[in-house]
Short mmCIF file of C-alpha atoms in Angstrom, two decimals:
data_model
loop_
_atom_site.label_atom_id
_atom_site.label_comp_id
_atom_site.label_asym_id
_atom_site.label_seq_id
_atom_site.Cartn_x
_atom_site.Cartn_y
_atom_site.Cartn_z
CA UNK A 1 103.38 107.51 92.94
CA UNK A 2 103.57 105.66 96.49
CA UNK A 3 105.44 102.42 97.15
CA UNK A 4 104.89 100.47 99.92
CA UNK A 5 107.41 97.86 101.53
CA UNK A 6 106.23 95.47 103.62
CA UNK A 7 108.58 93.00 106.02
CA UNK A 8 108.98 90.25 106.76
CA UNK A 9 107.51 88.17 104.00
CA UNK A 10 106.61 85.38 106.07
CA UNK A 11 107.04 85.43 110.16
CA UNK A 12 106.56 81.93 112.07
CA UNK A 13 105.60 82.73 116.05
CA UNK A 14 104.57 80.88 118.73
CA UNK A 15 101.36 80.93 120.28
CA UNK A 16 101.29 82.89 122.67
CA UNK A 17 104.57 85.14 121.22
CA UNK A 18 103.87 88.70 119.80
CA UNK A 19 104.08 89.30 116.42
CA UNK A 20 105.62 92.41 114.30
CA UNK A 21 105.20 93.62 110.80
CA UNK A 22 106.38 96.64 109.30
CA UNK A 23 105.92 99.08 106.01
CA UNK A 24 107.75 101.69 104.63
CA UNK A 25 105.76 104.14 102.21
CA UNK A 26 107.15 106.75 100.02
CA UNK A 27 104.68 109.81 99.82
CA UNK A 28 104.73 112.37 102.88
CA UNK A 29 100.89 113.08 101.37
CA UNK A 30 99.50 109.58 102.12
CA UNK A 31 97.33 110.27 105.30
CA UNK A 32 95.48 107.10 105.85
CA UNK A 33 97.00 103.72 106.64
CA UNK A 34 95.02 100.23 107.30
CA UNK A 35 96.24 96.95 107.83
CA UNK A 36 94.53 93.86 106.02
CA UNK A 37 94.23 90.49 107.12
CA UNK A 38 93.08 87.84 104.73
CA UNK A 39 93.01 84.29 105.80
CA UNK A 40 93.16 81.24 102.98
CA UNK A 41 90.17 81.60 100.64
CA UNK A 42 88.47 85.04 102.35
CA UNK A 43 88.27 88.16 101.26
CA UNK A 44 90.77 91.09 103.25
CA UNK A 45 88.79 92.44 106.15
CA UNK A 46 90.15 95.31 107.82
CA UNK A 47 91.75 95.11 111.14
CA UNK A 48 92.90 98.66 112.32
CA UNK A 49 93.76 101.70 110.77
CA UNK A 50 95.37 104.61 111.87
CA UNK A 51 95.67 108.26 110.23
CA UNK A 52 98.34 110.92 110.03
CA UNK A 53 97.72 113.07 112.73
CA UNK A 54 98.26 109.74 115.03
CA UNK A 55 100.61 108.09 116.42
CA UNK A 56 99.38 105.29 117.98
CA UNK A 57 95.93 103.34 117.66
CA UNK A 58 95.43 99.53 119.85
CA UNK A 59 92.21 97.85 119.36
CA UNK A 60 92.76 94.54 122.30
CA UNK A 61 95.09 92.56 121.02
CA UNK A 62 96.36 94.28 118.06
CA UNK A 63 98.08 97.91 117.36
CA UNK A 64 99.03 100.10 115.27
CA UNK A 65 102.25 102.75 115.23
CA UNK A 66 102.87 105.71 113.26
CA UNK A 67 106.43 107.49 112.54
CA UNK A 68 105.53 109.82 110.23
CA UNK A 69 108.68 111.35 109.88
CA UNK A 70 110.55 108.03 108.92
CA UNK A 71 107.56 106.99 106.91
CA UNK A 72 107.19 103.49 108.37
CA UNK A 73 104.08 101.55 110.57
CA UNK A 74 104.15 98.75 112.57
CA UNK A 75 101.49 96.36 113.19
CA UNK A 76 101.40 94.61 116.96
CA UNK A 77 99.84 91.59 117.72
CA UNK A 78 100.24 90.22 121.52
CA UNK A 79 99.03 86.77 122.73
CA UNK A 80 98.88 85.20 118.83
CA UNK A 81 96.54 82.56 118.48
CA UNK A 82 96.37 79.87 115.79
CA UNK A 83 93.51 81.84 114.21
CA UNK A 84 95.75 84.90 114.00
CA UNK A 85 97.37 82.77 111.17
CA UNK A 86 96.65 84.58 107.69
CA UNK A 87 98.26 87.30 105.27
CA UNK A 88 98.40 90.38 106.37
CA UNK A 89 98.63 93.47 104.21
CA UNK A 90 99.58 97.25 105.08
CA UNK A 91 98.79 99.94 102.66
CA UNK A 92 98.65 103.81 102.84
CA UNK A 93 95.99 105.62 100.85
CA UNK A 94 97.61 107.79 98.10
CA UNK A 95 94.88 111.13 98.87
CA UNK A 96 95.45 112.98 94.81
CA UNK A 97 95.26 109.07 93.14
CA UNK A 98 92.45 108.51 95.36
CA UNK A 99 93.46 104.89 95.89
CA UNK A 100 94.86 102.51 98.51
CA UNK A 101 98.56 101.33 97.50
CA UNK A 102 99.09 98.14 99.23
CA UNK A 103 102.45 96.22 100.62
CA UNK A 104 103.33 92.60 99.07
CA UNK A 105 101.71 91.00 102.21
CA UNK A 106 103.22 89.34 104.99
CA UNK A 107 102.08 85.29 105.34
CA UNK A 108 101.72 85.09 109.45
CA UNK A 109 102.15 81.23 111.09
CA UNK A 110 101.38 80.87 114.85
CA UNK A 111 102.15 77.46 115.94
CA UNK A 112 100.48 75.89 118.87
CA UNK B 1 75.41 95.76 107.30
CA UNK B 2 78.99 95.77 105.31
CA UNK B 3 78.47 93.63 103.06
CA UNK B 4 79.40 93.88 99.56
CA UNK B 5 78.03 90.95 97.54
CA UNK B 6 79.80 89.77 94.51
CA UNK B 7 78.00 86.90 91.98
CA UNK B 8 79.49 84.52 90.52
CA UNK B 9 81.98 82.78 93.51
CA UNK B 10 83.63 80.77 91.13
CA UNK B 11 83.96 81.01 86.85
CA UNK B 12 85.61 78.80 84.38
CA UNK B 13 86.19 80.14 80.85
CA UNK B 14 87.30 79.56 77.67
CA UNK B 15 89.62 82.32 75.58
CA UNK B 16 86.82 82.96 73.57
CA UNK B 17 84.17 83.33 75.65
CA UNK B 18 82.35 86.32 77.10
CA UNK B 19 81.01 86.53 81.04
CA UNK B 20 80.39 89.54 83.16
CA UNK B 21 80.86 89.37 86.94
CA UNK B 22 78.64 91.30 88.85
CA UNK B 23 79.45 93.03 92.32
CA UNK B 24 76.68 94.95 94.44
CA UNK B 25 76.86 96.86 97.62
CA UNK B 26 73.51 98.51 99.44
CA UNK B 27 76.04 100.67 102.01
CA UNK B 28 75.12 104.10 100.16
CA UNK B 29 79.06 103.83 98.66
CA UNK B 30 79.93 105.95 95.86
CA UNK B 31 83.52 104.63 95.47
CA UNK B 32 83.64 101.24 94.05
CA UNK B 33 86.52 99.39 93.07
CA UNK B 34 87.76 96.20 90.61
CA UNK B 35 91.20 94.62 92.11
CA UNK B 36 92.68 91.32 90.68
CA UNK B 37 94.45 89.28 92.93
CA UNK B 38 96.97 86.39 92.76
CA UNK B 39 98.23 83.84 95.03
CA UNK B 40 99.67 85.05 98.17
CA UNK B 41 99.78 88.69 96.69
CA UNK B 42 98.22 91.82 97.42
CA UNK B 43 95.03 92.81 95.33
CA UNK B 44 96.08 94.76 92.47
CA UNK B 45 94.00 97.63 91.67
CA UNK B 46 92.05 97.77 88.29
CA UNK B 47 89.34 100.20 88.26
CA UNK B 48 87.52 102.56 90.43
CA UNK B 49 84.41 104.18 90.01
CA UNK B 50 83.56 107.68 91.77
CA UNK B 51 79.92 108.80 91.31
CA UNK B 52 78.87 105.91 88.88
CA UNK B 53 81.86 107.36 86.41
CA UNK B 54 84.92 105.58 85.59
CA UNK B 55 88.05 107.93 87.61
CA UNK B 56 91.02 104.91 87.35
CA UNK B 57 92.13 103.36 84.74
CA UNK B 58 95.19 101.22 86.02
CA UNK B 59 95.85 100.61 82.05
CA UNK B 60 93.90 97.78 82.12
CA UNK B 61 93.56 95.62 78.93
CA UNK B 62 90.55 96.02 76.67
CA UNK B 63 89.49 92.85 77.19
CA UNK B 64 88.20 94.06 80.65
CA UNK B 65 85.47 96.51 80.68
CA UNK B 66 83.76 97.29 83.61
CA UNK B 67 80.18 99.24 83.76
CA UNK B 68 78.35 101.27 87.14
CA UNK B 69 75.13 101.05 85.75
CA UNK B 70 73.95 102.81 89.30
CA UNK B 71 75.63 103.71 92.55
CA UNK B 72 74.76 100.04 93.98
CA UNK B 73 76.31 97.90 90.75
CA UNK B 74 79.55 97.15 89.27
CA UNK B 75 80.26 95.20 86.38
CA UNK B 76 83.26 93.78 85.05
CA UNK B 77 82.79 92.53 81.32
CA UNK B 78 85.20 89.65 80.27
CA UNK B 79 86.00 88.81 76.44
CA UNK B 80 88.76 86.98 74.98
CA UNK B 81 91.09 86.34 78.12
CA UNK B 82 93.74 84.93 78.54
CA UNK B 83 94.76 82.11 80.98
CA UNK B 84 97.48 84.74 82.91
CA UNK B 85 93.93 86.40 83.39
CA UNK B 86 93.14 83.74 85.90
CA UNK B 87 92.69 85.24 89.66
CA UNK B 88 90.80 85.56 92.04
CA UNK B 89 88.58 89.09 90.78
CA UNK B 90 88.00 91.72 94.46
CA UNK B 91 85.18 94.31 94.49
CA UNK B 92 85.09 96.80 97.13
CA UNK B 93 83.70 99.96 97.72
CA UNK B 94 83.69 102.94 100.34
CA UNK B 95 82.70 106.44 101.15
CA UNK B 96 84.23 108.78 98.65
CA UNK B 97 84.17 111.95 101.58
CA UNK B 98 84.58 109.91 104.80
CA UNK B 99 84.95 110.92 108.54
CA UNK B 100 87.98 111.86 109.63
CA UNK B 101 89.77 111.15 106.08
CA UNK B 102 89.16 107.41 105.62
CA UNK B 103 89.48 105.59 102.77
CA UNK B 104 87.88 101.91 104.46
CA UNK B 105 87.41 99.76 101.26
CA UNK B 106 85.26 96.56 102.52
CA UNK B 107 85.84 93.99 100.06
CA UNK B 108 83.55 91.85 98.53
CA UNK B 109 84.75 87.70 98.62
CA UNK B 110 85.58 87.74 94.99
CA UNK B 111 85.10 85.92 92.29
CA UNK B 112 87.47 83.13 91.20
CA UNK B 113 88.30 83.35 87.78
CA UNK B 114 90.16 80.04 86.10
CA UNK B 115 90.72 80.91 81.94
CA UNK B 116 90.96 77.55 80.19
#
């Protein structure tokens, strides 16, 4: 089945600094990959997403990359802000198990 | 609206007891899904239903049993738990055949479970 790693486990930034957090996955067939943020006591909300047949998706201040031949995604965020502060989770959507497969989560600090 | 609607927020239990938490969605979904989710780590999948019948199974103990009564309700039955058993308890649900090949799961705000 898929794995997905997720690094770094926690990342302190600035405000103001960009942050980066990547995930390896294991299955060529996973085709669908969102990123998760879930600040302390809400639910995950989506953020971006990107499929496949992409490379590269930005939505403002966040964005997502693609290498599908190295099997790894990067999430972007420019210009933090305190409220960017949360866990963030990657995952990649196994298609035949028909479920999302999700990285340990990556706890995000931006310090004003 | 994306809202998925889960009932009750929080739940205290004994290891004897029996509850049911109750999730509901009203975004024509036909993929719902049970995660349980600890501290600081990434929701764990339990169940999903496709089509108001059970397709996952992530070898869940007995002493969970969840229900789709219709395609806008999920149940999860509790009996007998255990305190490890304590988490915070995810619903979500999506499209099953989605544009473009997306699986977006929006997740409910969960139900916290404490198992006294």
């Amino acid at each position: 089945g898929e794995n997905v790693e997720q690094h770094p486990s926690t990342l302190s930034v600035q405000e103001g600094d960009s942050a980066v957090i990547k995930c390896t996955y294991s299955d060529s067939a996973s085709n669908y990959f969102p990123w998760y943020k879930q600040e302390l006591g809400k639910r995950p909300q989506l953020i971006i997403d990107i499929r496949s047949n992409v490379g590269e998706k930005k939505d403002q201040r966040i964005a997502v990359t693609l290498n599908k031949t190295a099997k790894h995604f990067s999430l972007h965020i420019t210009e933090t802000q305190p409220e960017d502060s949360a866990v963030y989770f990657c995952a990649a959507f196994e298609e035949y198990g028909n479920k999302l497969v999700f990285g340990a989560g990556t706890i995000l600090r931006v310090k004003s | 609206d994306t809202e998925v609607t889960q009932t009750p927020k929080h739940l205290v239990m004994g290891m004897t007891n029996k509850k049911s938490l109750k999730c509901e969605q009203h975004m024509g979904h036909r993929a719902m899904y049970w995660y349980k989710q600890k501290a600081k780590k990434p929701p764990e999948l339990m169940f999903v239903y496709s089509y108001e019948k059970l397709s996952i199974n992530e070898s869940v103990p007995s002493r969970f049993s969840p229900e789709c009564p219709n395609s806008s309700l999920l149940n999860l039955h509790l009996h007998a738990l255990q305190p490890e058993d304590s988490a915070l308890y995810l619903c979500a649900s999506s499209q099953l055949l989605s544009p473009w090949g997306k699986n977006i799961q929006y997740f409910g705000a969960g139900t916290r479970l404490s198992v006294l």
